[in-house]
Tab-separated table of C-alpha atoms in Angstrom:
chain	number	residue	atom	x	y	z
A	1064	MET	CA	84.038	129.718	90.692
A	1065	GLU	CA	85.300	132.958	88.926
A	1066	ILE	CA	87.363	132.992	85.845
A	1067	THR	CA	89.606	135.801	84.402
A	1068	ALA	CA	91.286	135.857	81.401
A	1069	ASP	CA	93.661	138.701	79.729
A	1070	ILE	CA	94.428	137.491	76.119
A	1071	HIS	CA	96.343	138.582	73.071
A	1072	LEU	CA	96.239	136.002	70.521
A	1073	THR	CA	97.419	136.141	66.953
A	1074	ARG	CA	96.277	133.849	64.428
A	1075	ASN	CA	98.053	132.951	60.671
A	1076	ALA	CA	95.358	134.714	58.935
A	1077	GLY	CA	95.861	138.143	60.505
A	1078	PHE	CA	93.015	137.719	62.890
A	1079	ILE	CA	94.022	139.131	66.492
A	1080	LEU	CA	91.826	138.313	69.621
A	1081	ASP	CA	92.293	141.024	72.305
A	1082	VAL	CA	90.413	140.679	75.202
A	1083	ASP	CA	90.367	140.882	79.112
A	1084	ILE	CA	87.283	139.464	80.542
A	1085	THR	CA	85.894	138.134	84.094
A	1086	VAL	CA	83.482	135.562	84.371
A	1087	ARG	CA	81.418	135.959	87.692
A	1088	PRO	CA	80.872	132.951	89.921
A	1089	ARG	CA	77.186	132.587	89.201
A	1090	GLY	CA	74.853	133.405	86.391
A	1091	ILE	CA	75.044	132.995	82.560
A	1092	THR	CA	77.771	135.135	80.871
A	1093	ALA	CA	77.308	135.525	77.340
A	1094	LEU	CA	79.862	136.161	74.619
A	1095	TYR	CA	77.788	137.570	71.624
A	1096	GLY	CA	79.008	138.957	68.242
A	1097	PRO	CA	79.012	137.912	64.471
A	1098	SER	CA	80.505	134.780	63.316
A	1099	GLY	CA	84.350	135.422	62.958
A	1100	SER	CA	84.592	137.752	66.051
A	1101	GLY	CA	86.556	135.330	68.409
A	1102	LYS	CA	83.679	134.123	70.669
A	1103	SER	CA	84.357	130.343	70.204
A	1104	THR	CA	88.343	130.850	70.415
A	1105	LEU	CA	87.829	132.650	73.637
A	1106	LEU	CA	85.867	129.738	74.876
A	1107	ARG	CA	88.244	126.960	73.851
A	1108	LEU	CA	90.800	128.742	75.619
A	1109	LEU	CA	89.074	129.040	78.659
A	1110	ALA	CA	88.338	125.146	78.498
A	1111	GLY	CA	91.813	124.600	77.546
A	1112	LEU	CA	91.249	123.144	74.372
A	1113	GLU	CA	93.567	125.742	72.388
A	1114	ARG	CA	96.680	127.265	74.091
A	1115	GLY	CA	98.196	129.655	71.503
A	1116	THR	CA	101.858	129.959	70.956
A	1117	ASP	CA	104.888	131.314	72.682
A	1118	LYS	CA	104.387	134.687	70.904
A	1119	ASP	CA	100.919	135.212	72.598
A	1120	ARG	CA	100.004	136.677	75.687
A	1121	ILE	CA	97.435	134.410	77.659
A	1122	ARG	CA	96.611	134.378	81.447
A	1123	ILE	CA	93.763	132.500	82.495
A	1124	THR	CA	93.101	131.991	86.297
A	1125	SER	CA	90.290	130.693	88.318
A	1126	GLU	CA	90.148	132.188	91.892
A	1127	ASN	CA	93.595	131.827	93.130
A	1128	THR	CA	94.732	129.172	90.499
A	1129	VAL	CA	96.548	129.728	87.262
A	1130	TRP	CA	95.140	127.694	84.219
A	1131	GLN	CA	97.426	129.208	81.732
A	1132	ASP	CA	100.166	131.884	81.724
A	1133	GLU	CA	103.955	131.587	80.368
A	1134	THR	CA	105.097	128.702	82.462
A	1135	THR	CA	101.773	127.010	83.298
A	1136	PHE	CA	99.076	125.237	81.496
A	1137	VAL	CA	96.368	123.182	83.286
A	1138	PRO	CA	94.825	120.546	80.942
A	1139	PRO	CA	91.050	120.813	80.287
A	1140	GLU	CA	90.228	117.635	82.483
A	1141	LYS	CA	91.820	119.336	85.501
A	1142	ARG	CA	89.933	122.852	85.005
A	1143	GLY	CA	86.571	121.420	86.375
A	1144	ILE	CA	84.998	122.767	83.203
A	1145	GLY	CA	82.244	121.044	81.240
A	1146	PHE	CA	82.054	121.812	77.596
A	1147	VAL	CA	78.659	121.613	75.374
A	1148	PHE	CA	79.521	121.566	71.619
A	1149	GLN	CA	77.167	122.654	68.915
A	1150	GLN	CA	76.598	119.119	67.878
A	1151	GLN	CA	76.015	116.868	70.392
A	1152	GLN	CA	78.801	114.627	71.793
A	1153	LEU	CA	76.719	111.384	73.036
A	1154	PHE	CA	77.742	107.742	72.692
A	1155	PRO	CA	75.614	106.203	69.999
A	1156	HIS	CA	75.965	103.080	71.147
A	1157	LEU	CA	74.445	103.720	74.651
A	1158	THR	CA	70.777	104.741	75.415
A	1159	VAL	CA	70.212	107.867	77.258
A	1160	GLN	CA	70.377	106.398	80.634
A	1161	GLY	CA	73.661	104.702	79.497
A	1162	ASN	CA	75.277	108.086	78.439
A	1163	LEU	CA	74.171	109.425	81.985
A	1164	HIS	CA	75.472	106.715	84.177
A	1165	PHE	CA	78.784	107.035	82.095
A	1166	ALA	CA	79.117	110.356	83.256
A	1167	LEU	CA	77.985	109.724	86.968
A	1168	ASN	CA	80.682	106.658	87.078
A	1169	ARG	CA	83.504	108.997	85.611
A	1170	GLN	CA	83.262	112.168	87.572
A	1171	HIS	CA	86.519	114.527	87.097
A	1172	THR	CA	85.290	116.363	90.119
A	1173	GLN	CA	83.128	115.747	92.711
A	1174	ASN	CA	79.925	117.798	93.093
A	1175	ASP	CA	76.740	117.746	95.371
A	1176	LEU	CA	74.143	117.642	92.360
A	1177	ASP	CA	71.577	115.046	92.867
A	1178	ALA	CA	71.064	113.292	89.545
A	1179	ASP	CA	67.256	112.995	89.922
A	1180	GLN	CA	66.924	116.865	90.343
A	1181	VAL	CA	69.263	117.188	86.896
A	1182	TYR	CA	66.861	115.019	85.356
A	1183	GLU	CA	63.856	116.815	86.670
A	1184	TRP	CA	65.264	120.217	85.600
A	1185	LEU	CA	65.589	118.897	82.019
A	1186	HIS	CA	62.932	116.688	82.001
A	1187	LEU	CA	64.723	113.837	81.031
A	1188	MET	CA	62.930	110.973	82.815
A	1189	PRO	CA	60.626	110.186	79.514
A	1190	LEU	CA	63.803	110.128	77.604
A	1191	MET	CA	65.674	107.539	79.560
A	1192	GLY	CA	64.960	104.121	77.625
A	1193	LYS	CA	65.551	106.012	74.176
A	1194	GLU	CA	68.369	105.264	71.724
A	1195	ILE	CA	70.344	108.420	70.877
A	1196	TYR	CA	69.244	108.202	67.218
A	1197	GLN	CA	65.598	108.537	68.570
A	1198	LEU	CA	66.010	111.846	70.083
A	1199	SER	CA	65.298	115.133	68.534
A	1200	GLY	CA	68.061	117.638	68.355
A	1201	GLY	CA	66.588	119.713	71.358
A	1202	GLU	CA	66.166	116.558	73.400
A	1203	ALA	CA	69.974	115.249	72.825
A	1204	GLN	CA	71.325	118.636	73.622
A	1205	ARG	CA	69.361	118.441	77.063
A	1206	VAL	CA	71.063	114.912	77.448
A	1207	ALA	CA	74.370	116.517	76.580
A	1208	ILE	CA	74.072	119.303	79.205
A	1209	ALA	CA	72.947	116.882	81.639
A	1210	ARG	CA	75.846	114.669	81.043
A	1211	VAL	CA	78.132	117.488	81.482
A	1212	LEU	CA	76.829	118.496	84.966
A	1213	LEU	CA	77.271	114.526	86.259
A	1214	ASN	CA	80.428	114.732	85.216
A	1215	GLY	CA	81.390	117.126	87.875
A	1216	ALA	CA	81.614	120.321	86.039
A	1217	LYS	CA	82.208	123.596	88.225
A	1218	CYS	CA	81.456	125.679	85.273
A	1219	ILE	CA	79.480	124.861	81.937
A	1220	LEU	CA	80.849	126.406	78.654
A	1221	LEU	CA	78.341	126.330	75.737
A	1222	ASP	CA	79.398	126.931	72.192
A	1223	GLU	CA	76.471	127.978	70.149
A	1224	PRO	CA	74.345	124.922	71.671
A	1225	LEU	CA	71.141	125.712	69.645
A	1226	GLY	CA	72.909	126.636	66.514
A	1227	SER	CA	72.080	123.201	64.616
A	1228	ILE	CA	68.609	123.119	66.074
A	1229	ASP	CA	65.378	124.236	64.129
A	1230	THR	CA	63.444	127.229	65.368
A	1231	ALA	CA	60.734	125.332	66.889
A	1232	SER	CA	63.176	123.212	68.960
A	1233	ARG	CA	65.181	126.118	70.091
A	1234	SER	CA	61.980	127.972	71.652
A	1235	ARG	CA	61.164	124.392	73.409
A	1236	ILE	CA	64.772	124.068	74.831
A	1237	LEU	CA	65.294	127.776	75.961
A	1238	PRO	CA	62.874	127.282	79.146
A	1239	TYR	CA	65.011	124.419	80.348
A	1240	LEU	CA	68.198	126.105	79.908
A	1241	ASP	CA	66.556	128.904	81.866
A	1242	ARG	CA	65.565	126.538	84.588
A	1243	LEU	CA	68.928	124.944	84.665
A	1244	HIS	CA	70.590	128.522	85.165
A	1245	ARG	CA	68.226	129.694	88.063
A	1246	ASN	CA	68.863	126.398	89.909
A	1247	LEU	CA	72.404	126.049	89.730
A	1248	GLN	CA	75.066	127.852	91.821
A	1249	ILE	CA	77.662	127.656	89.132
A	1250	PRO	CA	78.896	130.052	86.340
A	1251	MET	CA	77.618	129.578	82.798
A	1252	VAL	CA	79.478	131.001	79.515
A	1253	TYR	CA	77.190	130.759	76.595
A	1254	VAL	CA	78.287	131.818	72.900
A	1255	THR	CA	75.883	132.671	70.458
A	1256	HIS	CA	75.090	135.163	67.713
A	1257	SER	CA	71.325	134.829	68.333
A	1258	TYR	CA	69.943	137.921	70.154
A	1259	GLU	CA	66.574	136.068	71.100
A	1260	GLU	CA	68.782	133.592	72.970
A	1261	ILE	CA	70.855	136.490	74.897
A	1262	THR	CA	67.644	138.452	75.887
A	1263	TYR	CA	66.067	134.895	77.265
A	1264	LEU	CA	68.917	133.588	79.195
A	1265	ALA	CA	71.905	135.775	79.720
A	1266	ASP	CA	72.669	137.868	82.789
A	1267	TYR	CA	76.253	139.890	81.819
A	1268	LEU	CA	77.132	140.231	78.242
A	1269	PHE	CA	80.370	140.786	76.394
A	1270	VAL	CA	79.798	142.022	72.750
A	1271	LEU	CA	82.715	140.843	70.472
A	1272	ASP	CA	83.442	142.326	67.161
A	1273	GLU	CA	86.780	141.803	65.060
A	1274	GLY	CA	88.674	139.898	68.264
A	1275	LYS	CA	87.627	143.044	70.479
A	1276	ILE	CA	85.224	143.753	73.123
A	1277	LYS	CA	82.753	146.107	71.873
A	1278	SER	CA	80.813	146.565	74.622
A	1279	LYS	CA	80.151	144.760	78.309
A	1280	GLY	CA	77.749	145.005	81.085
A	1281	SER	CA	74.576	143.810	82.507
A	1282	LEU	CA	71.944	142.485	80.115
A	1283	LEU	CA	69.532	145.025	81.663
A	1284	GLU	CA	71.848	147.853	80.949
A	1285	LEU	CA	72.757	146.781	77.414
A	1286	SER	CA	69.609	145.239	75.915
A	1287	SER	CA	67.848	148.712	75.557
A	1288	THR	CA	70.787	150.270	73.685
A	1289	LEU	CA	70.633	151.463	70.188
A	1290	GLU	CA	74.226	150.220	69.630
A	1291	LEU	CA	73.163	146.670	70.593
A	1292	ASN	CA	70.122	146.600	68.737
A	1293	SER	CA	70.947	148.500	65.398
A	1294	VAL	CA	71.810	145.283	63.361
A	1295	GLU	CA	68.926	142.948	64.921
A	1296	GLY	CA	65.960	144.129	62.640
A	1297	GLU	CA	62.784	142.737	63.598
A	1298	SER	CA	64.631	140.872	66.646
A	1299	ALA	CA	65.649	143.984	68.357
A	1300	ALA	CA	64.097	143.990	72.045
A	1301	ALA	CA	64.581	145.389	75.498
A	1302	VAL	CA	64.919	143.685	78.644
A	1303	ILE	CA	63.246	145.190	81.873
A	1304	GLN	CA	62.853	144.281	85.387
A	1305	CYS	CA	59.272	144.316	87.111
A	1306	THR	CA	57.920	143.251	90.585
A	1307	VAL	CA	54.671	141.334	90.775
A	1308	ALA	CA	52.064	143.578	92.229
A	1309	LYS	CA	49.049	141.474	92.219
A	1310	HIS	CA	46.740	138.802	90.307
A	1311	ASP	CA	43.573	139.584	88.674
A	1312	LEU	CA	41.801	135.949	88.966
A	1313	THR	CA	38.845	137.076	87.144
A	1314	TYR	CA	40.805	137.592	83.927
A	1315	HIS	CA	43.600	135.299	84.812
A	1316	LEU	CA	46.331	138.141	84.563
A	1317	SER	CA	48.813	139.610	86.917
A	1318	GLU	CA	49.790	143.068	87.151
A	1319	LEU	CA	53.627	143.649	87.282
A	1320	ASP	CA	54.936	147.033	88.639
A	1321	PHE	CA	57.383	148.568	86.145
A	1322	GLU	CA	58.696	151.797	87.500
A	1323	GLY	CA	55.386	152.854	89.091
A	1324	ALA	CA	53.509	151.798	86.167
A	1325	THR	CA	51.378	148.574	85.387
A	1326	ILE	CA	52.100	145.834	82.910
A	1327	PHE	CA	49.500	142.997	82.644
A	1328	VAL	CA	50.964	139.564	81.978
A	1329	ASN	CA	49.914	135.798	81.997
A	1330	ALA	CA	51.875	135.033	85.321
A	1331	GLU	CA	49.630	133.850	87.962
A	1332	ASN	CA	52.197	131.107	89.021
A	1333	TYR	CA	54.521	133.886	90.655
A	1334	ARG	CA	54.335	135.314	93.906
A	1335	VAL	CA	53.265	138.777	94.710
A	1336	ASP	CA	56.458	140.853	95.358
A	1337	GLU	CA	58.724	138.468	93.327
A	1338	SER	CA	60.957	140.111	90.943
A	1339	LEU	CA	61.038	139.181	87.045
A	1340	ARG	CA	62.580	139.947	84.043
A	1341	VAL	CA	60.517	140.904	80.872
A	1342	ARG	CA	61.310	140.956	77.442
A	1343	ILE	CA	59.715	143.525	75.169
A	1344	PRO	CA	60.432	143.529	71.266
A	1345	ALA	CA	60.636	146.569	69.732
A	1346	ARG	CA	58.136	145.687	66.740
A	1347	ASP	CA	55.329	145.312	69.500
A	1348	VAL	CA	55.719	148.735	70.604
A	1349	SER	CA	54.204	151.526	69.370
A	1350	ILE	CA	54.108	155.427	70.290
A	1351	ALA	CA	51.183	157.819	70.633
A	1352	THR	CA	51.621	161.631	71.579
A	1353	THR	CA	48.282	161.672	73.600
A	1354	GLN	CA	47.095	158.967	75.750
A	1355	PRO	CA	45.066	156.579	73.944
A	1356	ASP	CA	41.280	155.814	74.708
A	1357	ASN	CA	39.012	152.657	73.804
A	1358	SER	CA	42.336	150.934	72.803
A	1359	SER	CA	42.296	146.798	72.969
A	1360	ILE	CA	45.958	147.282	74.206
A	1361	LEU	CA	46.172	147.238	78.015
A	1362	ASN	CA	49.768	147.932	78.582
A	1363	VAL	CA	50.291	151.841	77.765
A	1364	LEU	CA	53.305	153.345	79.469
A	1365	GLU	CA	53.860	156.986	79.884
A	1366	VAL	CA	57.486	157.517	78.951
A	1367	GLU	CA	60.058	160.132	77.663
A	1368	VAL	CA	61.701	160.118	74.127
A	1369	VAL	CA	65.633	159.626	74.564
A	1370	SER	CA	67.220	158.985	71.276
A	1371	PHE	CA	66.665	157.748	67.809
A	1372	GLU	CA	68.639	155.184	65.742
A	1373	GLU	CA	70.534	156.799	62.554
A	1374	ASN	CA	70.088	154.366	59.652
A	1375	PRO	CA	69.148	154.715	55.754
A	1376	GLY	CA	66.421	152.284	55.862
A	1377	PRO	CA	62.268	152.913	56.225
A	1378	SER	CA	62.116	152.289	59.892
A	1379	VAL	CA	63.935	153.838	63.064
A	1380	LEU	CA	64.459	152.464	66.608
A	1381	VAL	CA	63.372	154.951	69.046
A	1382	ARG	CA	64.773	154.647	72.959
A	1383	LEU	CA	62.116	155.333	75.200
A	1384	ARG	CA	62.637	155.965	79.413
A	1385	ARG	CA	60.558	155.158	82.136
A	1386	ASN	CA	62.258	156.653	85.104
A	1387	LYS	CA	65.526	154.648	85.564
A	1388	GLN	CA	64.645	151.909	82.944
A	1389	PHE	CA	64.406	151.774	79.180
A	1390	ILE	CA	62.367	150.211	76.479
A	1391	LEU	CA	62.573	150.389	72.314
A	1392	ALA	CA	59.889	150.952	69.697
A	1393	ARG	CA	60.348	150.502	66.274
A	1394	ILE	CA	58.211	152.653	63.995
A	1395	THR	CA	58.639	153.768	60.373
A	1396	LYS	CA	60.097	157.063	59.387
A	1397	LYS	CA	57.343	158.461	58.193
A	1398	SER	CA	55.622	157.900	61.798
A	1399	LEU	CA	58.520	159.655	63.125
A	1400	ASN	CA	58.031	162.745	61.161
A	1401	ILE	CA	54.324	162.686	61.377
A	1402	LEU	CA	54.505	162.527	64.951
A	1403	ASN	CA	57.279	165.256	65.319
A	1404	LEU	CA	59.016	163.411	67.839
A	1405	GLN	CA	61.605	165.178	69.712
A	1406	ARG	CA	64.085	163.925	72.540
A	1407	GLY	CA	62.768	164.631	75.995
A	1408	GLN	CA	59.064	164.679	74.703
A	1409	LYS	CA	56.518	162.820	77.127
A	1410	VAL	CA	54.675	160.193	74.861
A	1411	TYR	CA	52.979	156.754	75.380
A	1412	ALA	CA	54.081	153.466	74.715
A	1413	GLN	CA	51.570	151.014	73.605
A	1414	ILE	CA	52.938	147.689	74.206
A	1415	LYS	CA	51.320	144.724	72.363
A	1416	SER	CA	53.127	141.662	73.703
A	1417	VAL	CA	55.531	140.881	76.494
A	1418	ALA	CA	57.389	137.615	77.294
A	1419	LEU	CA	58.369	136.730	80.746
A	1420	LEU	CA	61.785	135.609	80.741
A	1421	MET	CA	63.043	134.514	84.529
A	1422	GLU	CA	62.920	135.379	88.254
A	1423	ASN	CA	65.822	137.842	89.321
A	1424	THR	CA	68.937	135.718	90.598
A	1425	GLY	CA	69.844	138.490	93.034
A	1426	GLU	CA	72.844	139.009	91.241
């Protein structure tokens, strides 16, 4: 299911949503931006939960079917869409199993998903006999997502699904969403203002600000840009694509090939030649002008200085290139001046930590 939307909507408060987007038929398309930028409004329009007025220009299509234009409006239940809200919408009088069976028995559209497979992806079998009040926030959201899938959704729309969950629970549920994303052959549209969630899950990205699309593209293209990371502070990070080169069983490490250089990670369960995405926080990258010797840091890459962030604060983001890919380093402005870094200069990036994200979807 591919969805296209051309929207010009005006709200009474003077807010204007003016966007043109395409949701690809597979993978996670993220709508990202600050509160009030129009993310949730756009998502609700895609779902048919809002429809605007006669003065608005709204055209939403899926494949060859018009969902909304001047003369047509397809209601939400006819669009084959599942909507996951920030606050879980489960029936409190039913158990987890009862909520899931309710969805199975009332499918809006037929799908080929195996229920047991969905339960495995989201690790729900241990929860089946529990009452809803016994669930943690993360557990409840996993159940809510499964219920949407079992209801026959051909596309899942998620409106800040982890927004009301504490940080520890959020970290636990992200791998389940990643697993679901990698196994499903349907699109997901994910609204959030958390950069960590974006870099962990997204394939494609639309950055919204004040009702307009500020930038768009693949996560790999955008994640290393200074524009996207300049407001992220300690959360700034780049995502890179690597290939598993070999496994070191002696030290329980795996070697990833990154543009002809080696990155060491704990990844023994991945196959040699498998393509992986890796997240590198800018705060965990330091810069040396000469190759470091006798260091405990294993991951040292020869890179080229591309650009610097302009800001009034004490630190600066430096964009670094390794052949065709980029990483970021956050260093102090004093370090920048001491090292006398120049654009085009060859330096060495020392990476203290990396995080494996997901295998390549081939998109």
